[in-house]
Coordinates of C-alpha atoms in Angstrom, one line a residue:
M201 CA 0.0 0.3 -0.1
R202 CA 1.0 3.1 -1.5
S203 CA 1.7 6.0 1.4
R204 CA -0.1 9.4 1.7
H205 CA 2.4 11.3 2.5
P206 CA 5.9 11.2 0.3
A207 CA 9.0 10.0 1.5
P208 CA 12.0 12.7 3.2
A209 CA 14.2 14.1 0.6
A210 CA 17.9 13.9 1.8
G211 CA 19.3 17.3 3.4
P212 CA 21.4 19.7 3.6
E213 CA 24.6 19.1 4.8
T214 CA 25.8 21.3 7.9
K215 CA 29.0 21.6 9.7
T216 CA 28.8 21.0 13.8
T217 CA 31.7 20.9 16.5
G218 CA 31.9 17.2 16.5
G219 CA 31.5 17.0 12.6
V220 CA 29.4 17.2 9.0
V221 CA 25.5 16.3 9.8
R222 CA 23.3 15.6 6.9
G223 CA 19.6 15.7 7.9
I224 CA 16.3 14.9 6.0
S225 CA 13.6 17.4 4.4
S226 CA 9.7 17.1 4.2
H227 CA 7.1 19.4 3.9
G228 CA 8.7 22.9 4.4
V229 CA 11.4 21.5 7.4
H230 CA 14.7 20.4 7.2
S231 CA 15.6 17.9 10.1
W232 CA 18.5 16.8 11.8
R233 CA 18.2 14.3 14.3
G234 CA 20.2 12.2 17.5
I235 CA 23.1 14.7 17.0
P236 CA 25.1 14.3 19.7
Y237 CA 25.9 17.7 21.9
A238 CA 28.2 15.2 24.3
A239 CA 30.0 12.2 24.5
A240 CA 28.1 9.5 25.7
P241 CA 28.5 9.0 28.9
V242 CA 29.3 5.1 29.3
G243 CA 32.0 3.3 31.0
D244 CA 34.3 5.6 32.9
L245 CA 31.8 8.6 31.9
R246 CA 29.0 7.1 33.9
L247 CA 27.6 9.4 37.0
R248 CA 30.1 11.1 35.4
R249 CA 29.1 15.3 33.8
P250 CA 29.3 15.7 30.6
H251 CA 31.9 15.6 28.2
P252 CA 32.6 17.4 25.5
V253 CA 31.7 15.4 22.3
V254 CA 33.6 13.0 20.0
P255 CA 33.9 14.4 16.8
W256 CA 33.8 12.5 14.0
E257 CA 34.7 11.5 10.0
G258 CA 32.9 12.3 7.0
V259 CA 29.2 12.7 7.6
R260 CA 26.8 12.0 9.9
D261 CA 23.6 11.1 9.1
A262 CA 20.8 12.6 10.9
S263 CA 17.6 11.3 9.6
R264 CA 17.1 9.8 12.5
F265 CA 16.3 9.7 16.3
G266 CA 19.1 8.9 18.7
P267 CA 18.1 6.0 21.6
V268 CA 15.8 7.2 24.0
P269 CA 18.0 7.9 27.8
I270 CA 17.4 4.1 30.1
Q271 CA 14.5 4.0 31.7
E272 CA 10.6 2.3 32.4
R273 CA 8.6 1.4 29.1
I274 CA 5.0 2.6 30.1
G275 CA 4.2 4.5 26.4
E276 CA 5.7 6.6 23.7
F277 CA 4.0 9.4 25.1
I278 CA 6.0 10.4 28.2
G279 CA 8.8 7.5 27.7
A280 CA 9.8 4.3 25.4
G281 CA 7.6 2.8 23.5
R282 CA 8.2 -0.5 23.7
D283 CA 9.9 -0.9 20.6
T284 CA 12.1 2.5 20.7
P285 CA 15.6 2.1 21.3
M286 CA 17.1 2.7 24.6
S287 CA 21.0 3.0 25.7
E288 CA 22.6 5.3 28.2
D289 CA 24.6 7.0 25.1
A290 CA 21.9 9.1 24.8
L291 CA 22.9 12.9 24.7
T292 CA 21.4 13.6 21.7
L293 CA 19.1 16.7 20.5
N294 CA 17.8 17.0 17.4
V295 CA 16.8 20.6 15.2
S296 CA 14.4 21.8 12.6
A297 CA 14.4 24.9 10.5
P298 CA 12.5 26.2 7.6
T299 CA 14.1 25.0 4.1
T300 CA 13.1 28.7 2.9
P301 CA 16.0 30.9 3.5
S302 CA 16.5 34.1 5.5
D303 CA 17.7 37.4 5.3
T304 CA 18.6 37.4 9.0
P305 CA 19.1 34.1 12.4
R306 CA 16.6 33.0 13.7
P307 CA 14.7 33.0 17.0
V308 CA 14.8 29.6 18.6
M309 CA 13.3 27.2 21.0
V310 CA 15.1 24.6 23.0
W311 CA 12.1 21.5 24.2
F312 CA 13.0 20.2 27.6
Y313 CA 10.0 17.2 27.5
G314 CA 8.6 16.0 31.1
G315 CA 8.0 12.7 32.9
A316 CA 9.1 13.7 36.5
F317 CA 12.6 13.2 35.7
V318 CA 12.0 9.0 35.7
V319 CA 10.6 9.0 31.4
G320 CA 10.6 11.3 29.1
A321 CA 12.6 11.9 24.9
S322 CA 12.7 13.9 22.0
S323 CA 11.7 11.8 19.5
A324 CA 8.0 11.6 21.3
P325 CA 6.1 11.9 18.7
T326 CA 4.7 15.2 20.2
Y327 CA 7.4 16.7 20.7
R328 CA 8.5 16.8 16.9
G329 CA 7.5 20.8 17.2
Y330 CA 6.9 21.4 13.7
D331 CA 4.1 23.2 13.3
F332 CA 6.0 26.1 15.9
V333 CA 9.4 26.2 12.2
R334 CA 6.4 26.2 10.2
R335 CA 3.9 28.6 11.2
G336 CA 6.4 30.5 13.6
D337 CA 9.5 30.9 11.2
V338 CA 11.7 29.1 14.3
V339 CA 14.1 27.0 14.6
Y340 CA 13.5 24.4 16.7
V341 CA 15.5 22.1 19.6
S342 CA 14.5 18.7 21.3
V343 CA 16.7 17.4 24.0
N344 CA 17.7 14.0 25.3
Y345 CA 18.5 14.4 28.9
R346 CA 19.5 11.7 31.7
L347 CA 16.7 10.7 33.6
G348 CA 16.0 8.8 36.8
A349 CA 19.1 7.7 38.4
L350 CA 21.4 7.8 35.9
G351 CA 20.3 11.4 36.1
Y352 CA 19.6 12.6 38.7
L353 CA 20.1 10.2 42.2
D354 CA 23.2 12.4 43.6
F355 CA 25.6 9.5 44.4
S356 CA 28.4 11.8 44.2
A357 CA 29.2 10.8 47.9
Y358 CA 30.4 7.7 45.9
G359 CA 33.2 8.9 44.2
T360 CA 36.4 8.6 44.9
P361 CA 39.0 11.5 43.7
E362 CA 40.3 8.5 41.5
R363 CA 37.1 8.0 40.1
P364 CA 34.3 10.5 40.9
I365 CA 30.5 10.6 40.7
E366 CA 29.3 14.6 39.9
S367 CA 25.2 15.1 40.8
N368 CA 23.3 17.2 39.0
L369 CA 23.8 14.8 36.0
G370 CA 20.5 15.7 33.8
L371 CA 21.1 19.2 34.7
R372 CA 24.1 18.9 33.6
D373 CA 23.3 17.9 30.3
Q374 CA 20.4 20.4 29.6
I375 CA 23.2 23.1 30.5
A376 CA 25.8 21.6 27.6
A377 CA 22.7 20.8 25.4
L378 CA 22.4 25.1 25.9
E379 CA 26.2 25.3 25.0
W380 CA 26.0 23.1 22.2
V381 CA 23.2 25.5 20.7
R382 CA 25.4 28.7 21.7
D383 CA 27.9 27.1 19.4
N384 CA 26.4 25.8 16.7
I385 CA 22.4 27.3 16.3
A386 CA 23.8 29.8 13.4
A387 CA 24.8 27.0 11.1
F388 CA 21.4 25.8 11.4
G389 CA 20.0 29.5 10.9
G390 CA 19.3 29.9 14.8
D391 CA 20.1 33.2 16.1
P392 CA 22.1 32.1 19.2
D393 CA 21.6 35.4 21.3
Q394 CA 17.8 35.0 21.0
V395 CA 16.8 31.7 22.6
T396 CA 14.3 30.3 24.7
V397 CA 13.5 28.0 26.2
F398 CA 11.0 25.9 27.7
G399 CA 9.2 23.1 28.8
E400 CA 6.3 21.2 30.7
S401 CA 6.5 19.4 34.2
A402 CA 9.8 18.3 35.3
G403 CA 11.0 20.4 32.2
A404 CA 8.7 23.1 33.5
I405 CA 11.0 22.2 37.3
S406 CA 14.6 22.7 34.4
V407 CA 13.7 25.8 33.1
T408 CA 12.9 27.5 36.3
T409 CA 16.1 25.5 38.4
L410 CA 17.8 26.8 34.9
M411 CA 16.6 30.5 36.1
A412 CA 18.5 30.1 39.1
T413 CA 21.6 28.1 38.0
P414 CA 24.9 30.7 38.0
S415 CA 26.5 28.4 35.5
A416 CA 23.4 28.8 33.0
R417 CA 23.0 32.7 33.2
G418 CA 23.4 33.6 29.8
L419 CA 22.7 30.6 27.0
F420 CA 18.9 31.5 26.9
H421 CA 17.2 35.1 26.7
R422 CA 13.7 34.0 27.9
A423 CA 11.4 30.9 29.4
I424 CA 8.6 29.4 29.5
A425 CA 7.1 27.3 31.8
E426 CA 4.2 24.4 32.2
S427 CA 3.2 23.4 35.3
S428 CA 6.8 24.0 36.6
A429 CA 6.4 22.5 40.3
P430 CA 10.0 24.7 41.6
G431 CA 9.7 23.4 44.8
M432 CA 10.5 19.5 43.6
V433 CA 14.4 21.0 44.1
F434 CA 15.7 19.0 47.7
G435 CA 19.0 19.0 49.9
Q436 CA 21.8 17.3 50.0
E437 CA 20.8 15.4 53.2
R438 CA 17.4 13.9 51.6
A439 CA 19.0 13.4 48.2
R440 CA 22.1 11.3 49.6
A441 CA 19.3 9.2 52.1
W442 CA 17.8 9.1 48.4
A443 CA 21.0 7.5 47.2
A444 CA 21.6 5.4 50.0
G445 CA 18.5 3.5 49.7
F446 CA 18.9 2.8 46.0
V447 CA 22.7 2.2 46.8
T448 CA 20.8 -0.7 49.8
A449 CA 17.8 -1.9 46.9
L450 CA 21.2 -2.0 44.1
G451 CA 22.6 -5.1 46.4
A452 CA 25.5 -3.1 46.2
D453 CA 26.2 -1.6 50.5
D454 CA 29.2 -3.1 50.0
D455 CA 31.8 -1.9 47.1
P456 CA 28.4 1.2 46.1
L457 CA 30.9 2.3 43.9
T458 CA 31.8 -0.8 41.6
G459 CA 27.6 -1.3 41.9
L460 CA 26.9 1.7 40.3
T461 CA 29.2 1.6 37.9
T462 CA 28.9 -2.1 36.6
A463 CA 24.9 -2.4 36.8
T464 CA 22.9 -3.0 33.8
G465 CA 20.5 -0.4 32.9
E466 CA 17.8 -3.0 33.7
Q467 CA 19.5 -3.4 37.0
L468 CA 19.2 0.0 37.6
L469 CA 15.0 0.4 37.3
A470 CA 14.4 -2.3 39.0
A471 CA 16.5 -0.8 42.2
A472 CA 14.8 2.6 41.1
R473 CA 11.7 0.3 41.5
V474 CA 12.4 -0.6 45.7
L475 CA 12.9 2.7 46.4
R476 CA 9.8 4.6 44.7
D477 CA 7.6 1.9 46.8
H478 CA 9.7 2.6 49.8
L479 CA 9.3 6.7 49.7
G480 CA 5.6 6.8 51.9
D481 CA 7.6 8.3 54.7
Q482 CA 7.6 11.4 52.3
P483 CA 4.4 11.8 50.9
G484 CA 4.7 14.8 48.4
T485 CA 8.5 14.4 47.4
I486 CA 10.2 12.8 44.2
P487 CA 13.7 11.5 44.9
T488 CA 14.6 11.4 40.6
A489 CA 14.8 15.5 40.8
P490 CA 17.5 18.5 41.0
V491 CA 19.9 18.4 44.0
V492 CA 21.1 22.0 46.4
D493 CA 24.7 20.5 45.8
G494 CA 26.6 23.9 46.9
D495 CA 28.3 23.0 42.9
L496 CA 25.9 24.0 39.9
L497 CA 23.0 24.0 42.2
P498 CA 24.6 27.0 45.4
E499 CA 20.9 27.1 46.2
A500 CA 17.0 26.4 45.6
P501 CA 15.4 28.1 43.1
L502 CA 12.3 29.4 45.0
D503 CA 14.9 31.1 47.0
A504 CA 16.6 32.6 44.2
F505 CA 13.7 33.9 43.1
E506 CA 12.9 35.0 46.2
A507 CA 16.4 37.2 47.1
G508 CA 16.6 38.4 43.8
R509 CA 19.1 36.1 42.5
A510 CA 17.7 33.8 39.6
A511 CA 17.8 35.4 35.9
D512 CA 15.9 38.5 35.2
I513 CA 14.8 37.0 31.7
P514 CA 11.1 37.0 30.4
L515 CA 8.9 34.8 32.2
I516 CA 5.4 32.9 31.2
I517 CA 4.6 30.9 34.2
G518 CA 1.2 28.9 34.9
T519 CA -0.8 25.6 35.5
N520 CA -3.7 23.7 34.5
D521 CA -6.9 24.1 36.2
T522 CA -7.0 20.8 37.6
E523 CA -3.4 19.7 37.8
G524 CA -3.3 16.7 40.9
R525 CA -6.5 14.6 38.8
L526 CA -4.4 13.3 36.7
F527 CA -2.6 10.9 38.9
E528 CA -5.3 10.0 40.4
L529 CA -5.8 7.6 37.0
P530 CA -4.8 4.5 36.9
R531 CA -0.9 3.5 36.7
M532 CA -0.2 6.4 37.4
R533 CA 2.4 6.9 39.9
M534 CA 3.7 10.1 41.3
D535 CA 2.8 11.5 44.5
V536 CA 0.6 14.3 45.2
L537 CA -1.1 13.4 48.1
V538 CA -3.8 12.0 47.5
S539 CA -5.4 11.7 50.8
E540 CA -5.8 13.3 53.9
E541 CA -3.6 11.2 55.6
R542 CA -0.8 11.6 53.1
A543 CA -1.3 15.5 53.5
S544 CA -0.9 15.2 57.3
R545 CA 1.7 13.6 57.0
M546 CA 3.7 16.0 54.7
F547 CA 2.4 18.9 57.0
A548 CA 4.2 17.7 60.2
L549 CA 7.3 16.7 58.5
T550 CA 7.5 20.7 57.3
Q551 CA 5.0 22.8 58.9
P552 CA 2.2 21.6 60.9
E553 CA 1.0 25.7 62.3
L554 CA 0.3 25.1 59.1
R555 CA -2.1 22.3 58.0
E556 CA -5.5 23.6 59.7
Q557 CA -5.2 27.3 57.9
V558 CA -4.3 24.8 54.6
L559 CA -6.9 22.7 54.7
G560 CA -9.4 24.5 55.5
A561 CA -9.7 25.7 52.2
Y562 CA -9.9 22.1 50.4
E563 CA -13.2 21.3 52.9
G564 CA -16.1 19.7 50.4
R565 CA -13.3 19.5 48.0
P566 CA -11.7 15.3 47.6
F567 CA -8.0 15.3 48.4
R568 CA -6.9 14.0 45.6
K569 CA -8.3 16.2 43.1
D570 CA -7.2 20.2 44.5
L571 CA -4.5 19.9 46.7
G572 CA -1.8 18.3 45.3
G573 CA -2.5 19.8 42.1
D574 CA -1.8 23.1 43.8
Y575 CA 0.5 21.2 46.5
M576 CA 2.7 20.7 43.9
F577 CA 2.9 23.2 40.9
W578 CA -0.1 26.0 41.9
W579 CA 1.1 26.8 45.1
P580 CA 5.4 26.6 43.8
S581 CA 4.2 28.4 40.8
V582 CA 2.7 31.4 42.2
R583 CA 5.6 31.6 44.6
V584 CA 8.2 32.3 41.2
M585 CA 5.3 34.4 39.9
Q586 CA 4.9 37.0 43.0
A587 CA 8.5 36.8 43.3
H588 CA 10.5 37.1 40.3
R589 CA 12.8 40.3 39.1
G590 CA 12.2 40.1 35.3
P591 CA 9.0 40.3 33.5
V592 CA 6.4 37.6 33.7
W593 CA 3.5 36.6 32.2
A594 CA 0.9 34.4 33.8
Y595 CA -2.0 32.2 32.8
R596 CA -4.1 29.3 34.0
Y597 CA -5.0 26.5 31.4
D598 CA -9.0 25.2 32.1
L599 CA -9.6 24.5 28.1
T600 CA -11.9 21.2 28.7
T601 CA -13.3 18.9 26.7
P602 CA -16.7 16.6 27.3
V603 CA -13.4 13.3 27.2
L604 CA -12.0 14.9 29.9
N605 CA -15.3 16.0 31.6
L606 CA -16.7 12.3 31.2
M607 CA -13.0 11.0 32.8
G608 CA -13.5 13.3 35.4
V609 CA -10.2 14.9 35.2
R610 CA -11.2 18.8 33.0
A611 CA -8.2 20.8 32.0
T612 CA -5.9 18.1 34.0
H613 CA -1.7 18.2 34.1
G614 CA -0.2 18.1 30.6
M615 CA -3.9 18.6 29.0
E616 CA -1.7 22.2 27.2
L617 CA 0.5 19.9 25.3
F618 CA -2.4 19.5 22.3
T619 CA -2.4 22.5 21.4
V620 CA 1.4 24.0 23.0
F621 CA 2.9 21.3 20.1
G622 CA -0.3 21.7 17.6
V623 CA -1.6 18.4 18.5
A624 CA -5.0 18.6 18.7
D625 CA -6.5 16.4 15.0
R626 CA -4.0 14.0 16.4
A627 CA -5.2 13.6 19.4
R628 CA -9.0 12.2 18.2
W629 CA -9.6 10.5 21.5
L630 CA -9.5 14.3 23.1
T631 CA -12.5 15.4 21.3
A632 CA -14.3 12.0 20.4
L633 CA -17.1 13.5 22.0
G634 CA -16.8 17.4 20.4
G635 CA -14.9 20.3 21.3
R636 CA -12.1 19.7 18.6
A637 CA -13.7 23.8 16.9
A638 CA -13.4 25.2 20.2
L639 CA -9.4 23.1 21.0
R640 CA -7.7 24.3 17.1
A641 CA -8.9 27.4 18.3
M642 CA -6.9 27.4 21.5
Q643 CA -4.1 26.1 19.6
D644 CA -4.0 29.2 16.9
R645 CA -4.3 31.3 20.7
V646 CA -1.2 30.0 22.7
Q647 CA 1.2 28.7 19.9
D648 CA 1.2 32.8 19.2
D649 CA 1.9 33.8 21.9
W650 CA 4.1 31.3 22.3
L651 CA 6.2 32.2 19.3
H652 CA 5.2 36.2 19.5
F653 CA 7.5 36.0 22.6
A654 CA 10.0 33.8 21.5
R655 CA 10.9 36.8 19.1
H656 CA 10.1 39.7 20.6
G657 CA 9.8 39.1 25.0
T658 CA 6.2 39.7 25.1
P659 CA 2.8 37.9 24.4
A660 CA 1.3 38.3 20.4
S661 CA -1.7 38.7 22.5
F662 CA -3.8 41.2 25.1
W663 CA -2.0 40.3 28.4
P664 CA -0.8 42.5 31.4
E665 CA 2.0 41.7 32.7
Y666 CA 1.3 40.0 36.5
E667 CA 2.2 41.8 39.5
P668 CA 2.0 41.1 42.7
D669 CA -0.2 43.8 43.7
T670 CA -2.6 42.8 40.7
R671 CA -1.6 40.0 40.1
L672 CA -3.6 40.0 36.4
T673 CA -3.7 36.4 35.0
K674 CA -4.5 34.6 32.2
I675 CA -7.5 32.0 32.1
L676 CA -6.7 30.3 28.6
D677 CA -10.4 28.7 28.0
R678 CA -12.6 28.5 24.9
T679 CA -13.2 32.5 25.9
D680 CA -10.0 33.6 27.4
R681 CA -10.4 36.4 30.2
V682 CA -7.9 38.3 32.4
E683 CA -8.5 37.7 36.7
A684 CA -7.1 39.5 39.4
D685 CA -5.7 36.8 41.9
P686 CA -7.4 33.9 40.5
R687 CA -8.2 31.6 43.8
R688 CA -7.5 34.9 46.2
E689 CA -8.3 32.1 49.1
R690 CA -6.3 29.2 48.5
R691 CA -3.2 31.0 47.9
L692 CA -4.1 33.1 51.0
A693 CA -4.2 29.7 53.0
W694 CA -0.6 28.9 51.7
Q695 CA 1.0 31.6 52.1
G696 CA 3.9 31.1 54.1
F697 CA 4.1 27.7 53.2
R698 CA 7.6 26.2 52.0
G699 CA 7.5 22.7 51.6
Y700 CA 10.3 20.5 52.3
D701 CA 14.1 21.6 52.2

């Protein structure tokens, strides 16, 4: 049977710091896939900071995506599909640009995927970014970074002078990718002085954390954080306790360094499952997260924002209406305080004096549907909104469809991705009972705002800046509107809550 679409043609050859790459061209877009931006973190480089890419001879085929990082195979959308190649050698990125020439360099948009720092891939179909390239005349970059134990557990205490181990490896990967963009993107028609980073969930945590990371300063100039959880960055004492639990689960207490450096990918994943299943005593945390290590990340991002030490660049930041409802669905294993018991335990470990004040704002609401999402995503994002020293535009994404209403999740975590990446027509299940016209219209508005922001540093539509005295927030719905201090009662209830260290 003949395909409805012509096969991609060979694309242009482009020189990078590693060597020449040849991409593919199709439907008005040049694409280069699987370009290494650092050396393979294998062998002696496992659990090490990213090292310079190893140059290659000749022309490298950049028509295929690189392997995805080591992770559980739980679905192509957020992780590795059943047939997707997986490898530790996954520090690659993808570049897409318009086929039409331009007299001036194009704005660059760099995407970091979500997935709780344990799943995700730049090659996921949703993240291809071709709509951005065609609609906005931009250069789009999507990045693979290390996940799980290999990227976000702090094993640095087990290193030696002869065999060091660094912390925050996934974050270091992202910085290395941004350095690659700085040094190479002009060869693809991009402007290294007009780089916007954006991400969702763990990718948005990456964005807000990078804004607070001194060594990332100057590598990007605008930022978009979709459903960030800025508080999911923890102190080194807590992080090292999680690392010790992982070593025990790996069966490597007698010789942690050898165990960590020689374990297979499946052994690492098995140990991570054991660690995850024994985190019940610290509800509302994720062990695979950036760590305040006093080296790469000198302070918690929320502290950096509130002290005025985060990058004061233009920022779009927001959350979805019912963030926490996604996590009550089957197979969703992230802990977002799904019961009053879990919430009470969290307050006992953080600020017990605020328990009644906060919980009182949720009387009559199922805990698993509201409080957890506000705790993890909304309230910490509000803290960033009100503290950021640069221009900030705040939003709440409320658009839902009959299917989502029937499921009981409404505009939950991740739903804005369908509009951001222009895949509303491909997600037919989402509009099987109606709502496609509204989703398409939202897609146009959101993409216009994101693209205008990448080019000019402001949204395209009417959208006042967020100020602490007015708290003007754009509500993205069938008809967009601007509200002053939405959910004021909840905000006041959370006032003063700082969470885990």
